[in-house]
Coordinates of C-alpha atoms in Angstrom, one line a residue:
X8 CA 21.6 121.9 126.0
X9 CA 21.1 118.1 126.4
X10 CA 22.9 117.5 123.1
X11 CA 25.9 119.5 124.2
X12 CA 26.0 117.6 127.5
X13 CA 26.0 114.3 125.7
X14 CA 28.8 115.4 123.4
X15 CA 30.9 116.5 126.4
X16 CA 30.3 113.3 128.2
X17 CA 31.3 111.3 125.2
X18 CA 34.5 113.3 124.7
X19 CA 35.5 112.9 128.3
X20 CA 34.8 109.2 128.1
X21 CA 36.7 108.7 124.9
X22 CA 39.6 110.8 126.3
X23 CA 39.7 108.6 129.4
X24 CA 39.6 105.4 127.4
X25 CA 42.3 106.4 125.0
X26 CA 44.4 108.1 127.6
X27 CA 44.8 105.0 129.8
X28 CA 47.0 103.0 127.3
X29 CA 49.2 106.1 126.9
X30 CA 49.6 106.4 130.6
X31 CA 50.5 102.8 130.9
X32 CA 53.0 103.1 128.1
X33 CA 54.6 106.1 129.9
X34 CA 54.8 104.2 133.2
X35 CA 56.6 101.3 131.5
X36 CA 59.0 103.8 129.7
X37 CA 59.6 105.7 133.0
X38 CA 60.5 102.4 134.7
X39 CA 63.0 101.7 131.9
X40 CA 64.5 105.2 132.3
X41 CA 64.9 104.5 136.1
X42 CA 66.8 101.4 135.2
X43 CA 69.0 103.3 132.8
X44 CA 69.7 105.8 135.6
X45 CA 70.7 102.9 138.0
X46 CA 73.0 101.5 135.3
X47 CA 74.6 104.9 134.9
X48 CA 75.2 105.1 138.7
X49 CA 76.7 101.6 138.7
X50 CA 79.2 102.6 136.1
X51 CA 80.4 105.5 138.2
X52 CA 80.5 103.9 141.6
X53 CA 83.5 102.3 143.3
X54 CA 82.2 101.7 146.8
X55 CA 80.9 98.2 147.4
X56 CA 78.2 99.2 149.8
X57 CA 76.9 101.8 147.4
X58 CA 77.0 99.3 144.5
X59 CA 75.1 96.7 146.6
X60 CA 72.4 99.3 147.5
X61 CA 72.0 100.3 143.8
X62 CA 71.8 96.6 142.8
X63 CA 69.1 96.0 145.3
X64 CA 67.2 99.0 144.1
X65 CA 67.7 97.8 140.5
X66 CA 66.3 94.4 141.4
X67 CA 63.2 96.0 142.9
X68 CA 62.8 98.2 139.8
X69 CA 63.1 95.1 137.5
X70 CA 60.4 93.3 139.6
X71 CA 58.1 96.2 139.3
X72 CA 58.7 96.4 135.5
X73 CA 57.9 92.7 135.0
X74 CA 54.7 93.1 137.1
X75 CA 53.7 96.0 134.9
X76 CA 54.3 94.0 131.7
X77 CA 52.3 91.0 133.1
X78 CA 49.3 93.1 134.1
X79 CA 49.2 95.7 131.3
X80 CA 46.8 95.7 128.4
X81 CA 49.2 97.6 126.2
X82 CA 50.3 95.8 123.1
X83 CA 52.8 98.2 121.7
X84 CA 55.2 100.9 122.9
X85 CA 56.2 104.1 121.1
X86 CA 59.3 104.2 119.0
X87 CA 62.6 105.1 120.8
X88 CA 64.2 106.8 117.8
X89 CA 62.6 108.2 114.6
X90 CA 63.3 106.7 111.2
X91 CA 64.3 110.1 110.0
X92 CA 67.1 110.3 112.6
X93 CA 68.2 106.7 111.8
X94 CA 68.5 107.5 108.1
X95 CA 70.4 110.7 108.8
X96 CA 73.0 108.9 111.0
X97 CA 73.4 106.1 108.4
X98 CA 73.9 108.6 105.6
X99 CA 76.5 110.6 107.6
X100 CA 78.3 107.4 108.6
X101 CA 78.6 106.5 104.9
X102 CA 80.0 109.9 104.0
X103 CA 82.6 109.9 106.8
X104 CA 83.6 106.4 106.0
X105 CA 84.4 107.4 102.5
X106 CA 86.5 110.3 103.8
X107 CA 88.3 108.2 106.3
X108 CA 86.9 110.0 109.4
X109 CA 87.2 107.0 111.9
X110 CA 86.0 108.7 115.0
X111 CA 83.2 110.5 113.2
X112 CA 82.0 107.1 112.0
X113 CA 82.3 105.7 115.6
X114 CA 80.5 108.7 117.0
X115 CA 77.5 108.2 114.7
X116 CA 77.6 104.4 115.1
X117 CA 77.5 104.7 118.9
X118 CA 74.5 107.0 118.7
X119 CA 72.8 104.8 116.1
X120 CA 73.4 101.6 118.2
X121 CA 72.1 103.4 121.3
X122 CA 68.9 104.3 119.5
X123 CA 68.6 100.8 118.1
X124 CA 69.2 99.2 121.5
X125 CA 66.5 101.4 123.0
X126 CA 64.2 100.2 120.3
X127 CA 65.3 96.6 120.9
X128 CA 64.4 97.1 124.6
X129 CA 60.9 98.2 123.7
X130 CA 60.5 95.4 121.2
X131 CA 61.6 92.9 123.8
X132 CA 59.2 94.3 126.3
X133 CA 56.4 94.0 123.7
X134 CA 57.5 90.3 123.3
X135 CA 57.2 89.8 127.1
X136 CA 53.7 91.3 127.1
X137 CA 52.6 89.0 124.3
X138 CA 54.3 86.0 125.9
X139 CA 52.4 86.7 129.2
X140 CA 49.1 87.2 127.4
X141 CA 49.4 84.1 125.1
X142 CA 50.8 81.7 127.7
X143 CA 54.1 81.2 126.0
X144 CA 56.2 78.6 127.8
X145 CA 59.1 79.4 130.1
X146 CA 61.5 77.6 127.8
X147 CA 60.6 79.8 124.8
X148 CA 60.9 83.0 126.9
X149 CA 64.3 81.9 128.2
X150 CA 65.6 80.9 124.8
X151 CA 64.5 84.2 123.2
X152 CA 66.1 86.1 126.1
X153 CA 69.4 84.2 125.8
X154 CA 69.6 84.9 122.1
X155 CA 69.0 88.6 122.6
X156 CA 71.6 88.7 125.4
X157 CA 74.3 87.1 123.1
X158 CA 73.6 89.7 120.4
X159 CA 73.8 92.5 122.9
X160 CA 77.2 91.3 124.2
X161 CA 78.5 91.0 120.7
X162 CA 77.4 94.5 119.9
X163 CA 79.1 95.9 123.0
X164 CA 82.4 94.3 122.0
X165 CA 82.2 95.8 118.5
X166 CA 82.2 99.4 119.9
X167 CA 85.2 99.0 122.2
X168 CA 88.2 101.1 121.2
X169 CA 91.6 101.8 122.8
X170 CA 91.9 104.1 125.7
X171 CA 94.2 106.5 123.8
X172 CA 92.8 110.0 124.3
X173 CA 92.4 112.0 121.1
X174 CA 91.9 115.8 121.2
X175 CA 88.9 117.2 119.4
X176 CA 85.2 117.7 119.5
X177 CA 84.4 114.6 117.4
X178 CA 86.3 112.2 119.8
X179 CA 84.5 113.9 122.8
X180 CA 81.2 113.4 121.1
X181 CA 82.1 109.8 120.4
X182 CA 82.9 109.2 124.1
X183 CA 79.6 110.7 125.2
X184 CA 77.7 108.5 122.7
X185 CA 79.7 105.5 123.7
X186 CA 78.8 106.0 127.4
X187 CA 75.2 106.5 126.4
X188 CA 75.2 103.3 124.5
X189 CA 76.9 101.4 127.3
X190 CA 74.3 102.7 129.7
X191 CA 71.4 101.6 127.5
X192 CA 73.0 98.3 126.5
X193 CA 73.8 97.5 130.2
X194 CA 70.2 98.2 131.0
X195 CA 69.0 95.9 128.3
X196 CA 71.4 93.1 129.5
X197 CA 70.2 93.6 133.1
X198 CA 66.6 93.1 131.9
X199 CA 67.5 90.1 129.9
X200 CA 69.5 88.5 132.7
X201 CA 66.7 89.1 135.2
X202 CA 64.1 87.5 133.0
X203 CA 66.4 84.5 132.4
X204 CA 66.9 84.1 136.1
X205 CA 63.2 84.8 137.0
X206 CA 61.1 83.6 134.0
X207 CA 58.1 82.8 136.2
X208 CA 57.6 86.5 137.0
X209 CA 56.5 87.1 133.4
X210 CA 55.3 83.7 132.2
X211 CA 51.6 82.9 132.7
X212 CA 50.7 79.2 133.0
X213 CA 47.5 77.3 133.0
X214 CA 46.8 74.9 135.8
X215 CA 47.2 72.0 133.3
X216 CA 50.7 73.2 132.4
X217 CA 51.8 72.5 135.9
X218 CA 50.3 69.0 135.7
X219 CA 52.5 66.1 134.6
X220 CA 52.6 62.4 135.3
X221 CA 56.2 62.6 136.5
X222 CA 55.4 65.2 139.1
X223 CA 52.5 63.1 140.4
X224 CA 54.7 60.0 140.5
X225 CA 57.5 61.9 142.3
X226 CA 55.0 63.1 144.8
X227 CA 53.8 59.5 145.5
X228 CA 57.4 58.2 145.8
X229 CA 58.4 60.8 148.4
X230 CA 56.5 59.0 151.2
X231 CA 59.0 57.3 153.5
X232 CA 57.2 54.0 153.8
X233 CA 57.6 53.5 150.0
X234 CA 61.3 54.1 149.8
X235 CA 62.4 50.5 150.9
X236 CA 60.0 49.0 148.3
X237 CA 61.4 51.3 145.6
X238 CA 64.9 50.4 146.6
X239 CA 64.1 46.7 145.9
X240 CA 62.5 47.6 142.6
X241 CA 65.6 49.5 141.3
X242 CA 66.9 46.5 139.2
X243 CA 63.5 46.3 137.4
X244 CA 63.6 50.1 136.7
X245 CA 60.1 50.6 138.0
X246 CA 58.8 52.1 141.3
X247 CA 55.6 52.1 143.3
X248 CA 54.6 55.5 142.1
X249 CA 54.7 54.5 138.5
X250 CA 52.9 51.2 139.1
X251 CA 50.2 52.9 141.3
X252 CA 49.5 55.7 138.9
X253 CA 49.4 53.3 136.0
X254 CA 46.8 51.1 137.8
X255 CA 44.8 54.2 138.8
X256 CA 44.7 55.4 135.2
X257 CA 43.5 52.0 134.0
X258 CA 40.8 51.9 136.6
X259 CA 39.7 55.4 135.7
X260 CA 39.5 54.4 132.0
X261 CA 37.5 51.2 132.9
X262 CA 35.0 52.9 135.2
X263 CA 34.7 56.1 133.1
X264 CA 34.0 54.3 129.9
X265 CA 30.2 54.3 130.4
X266 CA 30.3 58.0 131.0
X267 CA 32.5 58.5 127.9
X268 CA 30.0 56.3 126.0
X269 CA 27.1 58.5 127.0
X270 CA 29.0 61.8 126.5
X271 CA 30.2 60.9 123.0
X272 CA 26.7 59.7 122.1
X273 CA 25.2 63.0 123.2
X274 CA 28.0 65.0 121.5
X275 CA 27.6 63.2 118.2
X276 CA 23.8 63.3 118.2
X277 CA 23.7 67.0 119.1
X278 CA 26.4 68.5 116.8
X279 CA 27.1 65.9 114.1
X280 CA 24.0 64.0 113.1
X281 CA 21.0 65.4 111.4
X282 CA 18.0 64.0 113.3
X283 CA 16.0 63.8 110.0
X284 CA 18.7 61.8 108.2
X285 CA 17.6 58.3 107.2
X286 CA 21.1 56.9 108.0
X287 CA 21.2 58.5 111.4
X288 CA 22.0 55.3 113.3
X289 CA 24.7 54.3 110.8
X290 CA 26.4 57.7 111.0
X291 CA 26.3 57.6 114.8
X292 CA 27.8 54.2 115.1
X293 CA 30.5 54.9 112.4
X294 CA 31.8 58.0 114.2
X295 CA 31.4 56.6 117.7
X296 CA 33.8 53.7 117.2
X297 CA 37.1 55.6 116.3
X298 CA 36.2 58.4 118.8
X299 CA 36.0 55.9 121.7
X300 CA 39.0 54.0 120.5
X301 CA 41.0 57.2 120.6
X302 CA 39.8 58.0 124.2
X303 CA 40.5 54.5 125.5
X304 CA 43.9 54.3 123.9
X305 CA 44.8 57.7 125.3
X306 CA 44.2 56.3 128.8
X307 CA 46.3 53.2 128.0
X308 CA 49.1 55.3 126.7
X309 CA 49.2 57.4 129.9
X310 CA 49.2 54.2 132.0
X311 CA 52.0 52.7 129.9
X312 CA 54.1 55.9 130.2
X313 CA 53.6 55.9 134.0
X314 CA 54.6 52.3 134.3
X315 CA 57.7 52.3 132.0
X316 CA 58.9 55.9 132.6
X317 CA 62.2 54.8 134.0
X318 CA 62.9 52.0 131.6
X319 CA 64.8 51.9 128.3
X320 CA 61.7 50.8 126.5
X321 CA 60.2 54.3 126.3
X322 CA 61.5 55.1 122.8
X323 CA 60.1 51.8 121.4
X324 CA 56.8 52.4 123.2
X325 CA 56.6 55.9 121.9
X326 CA 57.2 54.6 118.3
X327 CA 54.4 52.0 118.8
X328 CA 52.0 54.5 120.2
X329 CA 52.8 57.0 117.4
X330 CA 51.8 54.3 114.9
X331 CA 48.6 53.4 116.7
X332 CA 47.6 57.1 117.2
X333 CA 48.2 57.7 113.5
X334 CA 46.0 54.8 112.5
X335 CA 43.2 55.8 114.8
X336 CA 43.4 59.4 113.6
X337 CA 43.3 58.2 109.9
X338 CA 40.3 56.0 110.8
X339 CA 38.6 58.9 112.6
X340 CA 39.2 61.3 109.7
X341 CA 37.9 58.8 107.2
X342 CA 34.7 58.2 109.2
X343 CA 34.1 61.9 109.8
X344 CA 34.6 62.6 106.1
X345 CA 32.2 59.8 105.0
X346 CA 29.5 60.7 107.5
X347 CA 29.6 64.5 107.0
X348 CA 29.5 64.1 103.2
X349 CA 26.7 61.5 103.5
X350 CA 24.6 63.9 105.6
X351 CA 25.3 66.9 103.3
X352 CA 24.6 64.9 100.1
X353 CA 21.3 63.7 101.6
X354 CA 20.3 67.3 102.3
X355 CA 21.4 68.6 98.9
X356 CA 19.8 65.7 96.9
X357 CA 16.4 66.7 98.3
X358 CA 16.6 70.1 96.6
X359 CA 19.0 69.6 93.8
X360 CA 18.1 66.7 91.4
X361 CA 21.1 67.5 89.2
X362 CA 23.6 66.7 92.0
X363 CA 26.3 64.5 90.7
X364 CA 27.1 62.1 93.6
X365 CA 29.9 60.4 91.6
X366 CA 31.9 63.7 91.6
X367 CA 31.4 64.0 95.3
X368 CA 32.5 60.4 95.7
X369 CA 35.6 61.1 93.7
X370 CA 36.4 64.1 95.9
X371 CA 36.0 62.0 99.0
X372 CA 38.3 59.3 97.7
X373 CA 40.9 62.0 96.7
X374 CA 40.7 63.6 100.1
X375 CA 41.3 60.1 101.7
X376 CA 44.3 59.6 99.5
X377 CA 45.7 63.0 100.5
X378 CA 45.1 62.2 104.2
X379 CA 46.8 58.8 103.8
X380 CA 49.8 60.2 102.0
X381 CA 50.2 63.1 104.4
X382 CA 50.0 60.7 107.4
X383 CA 52.5 58.4 105.7
X384 CA 54.9 61.3 105.1
X385 CA 54.6 62.4 108.7
X386 CA 55.3 58.8 109.8
X387 CA 58.3 58.5 107.6
X388 CA 59.7 61.8 108.9
X389 CA 59.0 60.6 112.5
X390 CA 61.2 57.5 112.0
X391 CA 63.9 59.5 110.3
X392 CA 63.3 58.2 106.8
X393 CA 64.2 60.8 104.1
X394 CA 61.2 61.5 101.9
X395 CA 63.5 63.2 99.4
X396 CA 65.5 60.0 99.0
X397 CA 62.3 58.0 98.4
X398 CA 61.2 60.5 95.8
X399 CA 64.5 60.4 94.0
X400 CA 64.3 56.6 94.0
X401 CA 60.8 56.7 92.5
X402 CA 62.2 59.1 89.9
X403 CA 64.8 56.6 88.8
X404 CA 62.3 53.7 88.8
X405 CA 59.5 55.8 87.3
X406 CA 59.5 54.0 84.0
X407 CA 59.4 50.6 85.6
X408 CA 56.6 51.8 87.9
X409 CA 54.6 53.2 84.9
X410 CA 54.9 49.9 83.0
X411 CA 53.8 47.9 86.1
X412 CA 50.9 50.2 86.8
X413 CA 49.8 50.5 83.2
X414 CA 46.4 48.8 83.8
X415 CA 45.8 50.8 86.9
X416 CA 46.5 54.1 85.1
X417 CA 44.2 53.0 82.3
X418 CA 41.4 52.4 84.7
X419 CA 42.2 55.8 86.5
X420 CA 42.0 57.8 83.2
X421 CA 39.0 55.7 82.2
X422 CA 37.2 56.7 85.4
X423 CA 38.1 60.4 84.8
X424 CA 36.7 60.1 81.3
X425 CA 33.4 58.6 82.6
X426 CA 33.0 61.4 85.1
X427 CA 33.8 64.3 82.8
X428 CA 31.9 62.9 79.8
X429 CA 28.9 62.4 82.2
X430 CA 28.1 59.1 80.6
X431 CA 26.1 57.9 83.6
X432 CA 25.6 58.7 87.2
X433 CA 25.2 56.8 90.4
X434 CA 21.7 55.3 90.5
X435 CA 21.3 55.3 86.8
X436 CA 19.8 52.2 85.0
X437 CA 22.4 51.2 82.5
X438 CA 23.4 48.3 80.3
X439 CA 27.1 48.0 79.6
X440 CA 27.8 45.1 77.3
X441 CA 26.0 42.1 78.8
X442 CA 25.7 43.7 82.2
X443 CA 22.4 45.5 83.1
X444 CA 21.5 47.1 86.4
X445 CA 21.8 50.3 88.4
X446 CA 25.2 52.1 89.0
X447 CA 26.2 51.5 92.6
X448 CA 29.5 53.4 92.6
X449 CA 31.9 55.0 90.2
X450 CA 35.4 54.6 91.7
X451 CA 38.9 55.6 90.6
X452 CA 39.6 52.0 89.4
X453 CA 36.3 50.4 88.6
X454 CA 32.5 50.9 88.3
X455 CA 30.2 48.6 90.3
X456 CA 26.8 47.7 88.9
X457 CA 23.9 46.2 91.0
X458 CA 22.0 43.9 88.8
X459 CA 18.2 43.4 89.1
X460 CA 18.7 40.0 90.6
X461 CA 20.7 41.8 93.4
X462 CA 24.2 40.7 92.3
X463 CA 27.1 43.1 92.4
X464 CA 29.3 43.2 89.3
X465 CA 32.6 45.2 89.1
X466 CA 33.8 46.4 85.7
X467 CA 37.2 48.1 85.2
X468 CA 36.8 51.7 84.1
X469 CA 39.1 51.1 81.1
X470 CA 36.6 48.6 79.8
X471 CA 33.6 50.8 80.5
X472 CA 35.2 53.8 78.7
X473 CA 35.5 51.9 75.4
X474 CA 32.1 50.0 75.7
X475 CA 28.8 51.0 74.4
X476 CA 26.6 52.2 77.3
X477 CA 22.8 52.1 77.2
X478 CA 21.4 54.6 79.8
X479 CA 17.7 54.4 80.4
X480 CA 17.7 57.2 83.0
X481 CA 18.7 59.9 80.5
X482 CA 15.2 60.7 79.6
X483 CA 13.0 63.4 81.0
X484 CA 9.6 62.6 79.4
X485 CA 8.7 59.5 77.6
X486 CA 8.9 55.8 78.3
X487 CA 7.7 53.8 75.4
X488 CA 4.4 51.8 75.2
X489 CA 4.2 49.6 72.1
X490 CA 1.7 46.9 71.5
X491 CA -0.3 45.2 68.7
X492 CA -4.0 44.7 69.4
X493 CA -5.5 41.9 67.3
X494 CA -9.3 41.8 66.4
X495 CA -11.1 39.1 64.6
X496 CA -11.5 38.9 60.8
X497 CA -15.3 38.9 61.3
X498 CA -15.1 42.5 62.5
X499 CA -16.7 45.3 60.4
X500 CA -14.2 47.7 58.9
X501 CA -16.3 50.7 59.9
X502 CA -16.2 49.5 63.5
X503 CA -12.4 49.3 63.3
X504 CA -12.2 52.8 61.9
X505 CA -14.3 54.1 64.8
X506 CA -12.2 52.2 67.3
X507 CA -9.0 53.8 65.9
X508 CA -10.5 57.3 66.3
X509 CA -11.5 56.5 69.9
X510 CA -8.1 55.1 70.8
X511 CA -6.4 58.2 69.3
X512 CA -8.7 60.5 71.3
X513 CA -8.2 58.5 74.5
X514 CA -4.4 58.8 74.2
X515 CA -4.6 62.5 73.5
X516 CA -6.7 63.2 76.6
X517 CA -4.9 60.7 78.9
X518 CA -3.2 62.4 81.8
X519 CA -0.4 59.9 81.9
X520 CA 0.5 59.8 78.2
X521 CA 2.9 62.4 76.6
X522 CA 1.2 64.7 74.1
X523 CA 3.2 65.7 71.0
X524 CA 1.5 69.1 71.0
X525 CA 2.7 69.9 74.5
X526 CA 5.9 72.0 74.7
X527 CA 8.5 71.1 77.3
X528 CA 10.6 73.9 78.7
X529 CA 14.1 73.4 80.1
X530 CA 15.5 75.1 83.2
X531 CA 18.9 75.4 81.5
X532 CA 19.9 77.3 78.4
X533 CA 20.5 75.1 75.4
X534 CA 23.4 76.0 73.2
X535 CA 23.9 72.7 71.3
X536 CA 23.0 72.1 67.6
X537 CA 21.0 69.0 68.5
X538 CA 17.4 69.3 69.5
X539 CA 16.3 69.8 73.0
X540 CA 14.2 66.6 72.7
X541 CA 17.3 64.5 71.9
X542 CA 19.5 66.2 74.5
X543 CA 17.1 65.9 77.4
X544 CA 15.3 62.7 76.3
X545 CA 11.8 63.9 75.5
X546 CA 9.5 61.6 73.4
X547 CA 5.8 62.2 72.8
X548 CA 5.0 60.4 69.6
X549 CA 1.5 58.9 69.3
X550 CA 0.7 56.4 66.5
X551 CA -2.5 54.4 66.2
X552 CA -3.0 52.6 62.9
X553 CA -4.4 49.3 61.5
X554 CA -1.0 47.8 60.9
X555 CA -1.3 44.4 59.3
X556 CA -3.3 41.3 58.4
X557 CA -2.0 38.6 60.6
X558 CA -2.6 34.9 60.4
X559 CA -5.5 34.9 62.8
X560 CA -6.2 38.6 63.5
X561 CA -6.3 42.1 62.1
X562 CA -3.6 43.9 64.1
X563 CA -3.9 47.5 65.3
X564 CA -0.6 49.2 66.2
X565 CA -0.6 51.4 69.4
X566 CA 2.6 53.3 69.8
X567 CA 2.9 56.1 72.5
X568 CA 5.0 57.3 75.4
X569 CA 4.1 57.7 79.1
X570 CA 5.0 61.1 80.7
X571 CA 6.7 59.3 83.5
X572 CA 10.0 57.4 83.2
X573 CA 9.6 55.6 86.5
X574 CA 9.0 51.9 86.0
X575 CA 6.2 51.4 88.6
X576 CA 4.4 54.5 87.4
X577 CA 4.9 53.5 83.7
X578 CA 3.3 50.1 84.5
X579 CA 0.3 51.8 86.1
X580 CA -0.2 54.0 83.0
X581 CA 0.2 51.1 80.6
X582 CA -2.3 49.1 82.6
X583 CA -4.9 51.9 82.4
X584 CA -4.3 52.2 78.7
X585 CA -4.9 48.5 78.2
X586 CA -8.2 48.6 80.2
X587 CA -9.4 51.6 78.2
X588 CA -8.5 49.9 74.8
X589 CA -10.6 46.9 75.9
X590 CA -13.6 49.2 76.7
X591 CA -13.2 50.9 73.3
X592 CA -13.2 47.6 71.5
X593 CA -16.3 46.4 73.4
X594 CA -18.0 49.7 72.7
X595 CA -17.4 49.3 68.9
X596 CA -18.5 45.7 68.7
X597 CA -15.0 44.3 68.3
X598 CA -13.6 41.2 69.8
X599 CA -10.0 40.3 70.6
X600 CA -8.6 37.7 68.2
X601 CA -6.8 34.7 69.4
X602 CA -4.9 32.0 67.5
X603 CA -7.4 29.7 65.7
X604 CA -6.9 26.6 63.6
X605 CA -9.3 25.7 60.7
X606 CA -9.2 22.1 59.5
X607 CA -10.8 21.0 56.2
X608 CA -11.4 17.3 55.6
X609 CA -11.5 17.0 51.8
X610 CA -12.9 13.4 51.7
X611 CA -16.0 14.4 53.7
X612 CA -16.5 17.4 51.4
X613 CA -16.3 15.3 48.3
X614 CA -18.6 12.7 49.7
X615 CA -21.2 15.3 50.6
X616 CA -21.0 16.8 47.1

């Protein structure tokens, strides 16, 4: 029982919900039909008093209709004529036109246009509903209404025929359809004319749409005590209202700047900056500057408009403000792009070690070029300069431009080659020719290297792309440790053999030394013919041998690789290996050799003998 009750309640509720739009549609259509009836009465009346009464009734009906449109939630109205009927009338008109049946064609055309006009009325009413809901301006509503009124008048003229009476049912049907069309078309024109004359009855406006500097200035200038002063200021094309509002705006900008300062600071910190980012302060200051410049210049622009609104300088001032606004917007977009990318790259680099910052840098530079070119195109269009003419000029001088920009293009394609060949990345330790250091930036034109003595060197990409590049960062495991350990000639060979065995065992068990028996797995599939060790940079060779008899020592070669490739960590591993080698030599009764010089005095030897 409970389930049935719930189902019934839901059905009633759904019926009431879906029935309301249909009822509202019917009310709008009923109001249009009342207007059609009023138009029909007007066409048949001759008495002026009766015509006046009907016109007053029609005005009230139009006012009610616009009120319904402004308050309704309906977005569409049902079709006035079916597509099937339209297709039938068009087909019959075509047949009668071929047979030369003039009035049969006019009969069907009148009925067709009456149906289309009814549909146009409903389409226009839907437009008014959307215009009211979406705050379409009064000018747009009036323009659309005037265009529809002109089309309606032209259509009415096309259906006018001579008053010669023709006998027959077809002509009688034509006259009925013509009167029907005139009634519907007159109703449509009445609605259009009423909306054109009373657009505020349908247009919805925000409070800020009613606000304008000119209205405020006019309100100030209407005071009687200001009129004599304004009369004296006429030669200068200024008035007290404009000057006063301009000063008020400047004062507001001056005194509100601290509040704007705090507000933008809060906004940027809350929604733009990642609190954990290392470059938080830099990001904040970078975005804050153009944002505040935009706010301050907006106030200055309003003050300038208020001061010079009567003068002939307004076009020049508007051009200057357009240029300044464009520059500030480009500045702001560049800073937003830089800071957002910096914050995101910082986040991604913590989880993705394979992130290629140079490609992101190339994308940022490309986006900046697009922004700059787009703003330049908008600016040229604003000043009436034809972009098409400029492009055609560039087409004619393309060869000369290409020759002049040969080096630039070489550097550009060199940069693309570097990026796609993945020769090195930003932050890599490289040596290009005689230049050694870390890659600071890979640009479109050049690559910058920060040397180890903190100098910044710029190398054109064309030169980099044809140079040999030594990249020490392209190694996953293995930074070489190579040394010769010299022991004295007085050493016992058995002790040296034991020392070699101990050093080899020490290297095999050392946690910081790469072991050749250990396998290194790669997180990526390897489809190249070269070995994984060569592709990824994995070295684990261990060599410990008595290498040579030197002038003053017996040299032991120690050749191995640390697991780490980091310089500081490599130095720590190497230091530990050196200490342990010293302990092994001491354990095996071996001493480090050092350069010695033996002098033999032959005279003393002979005298002694």
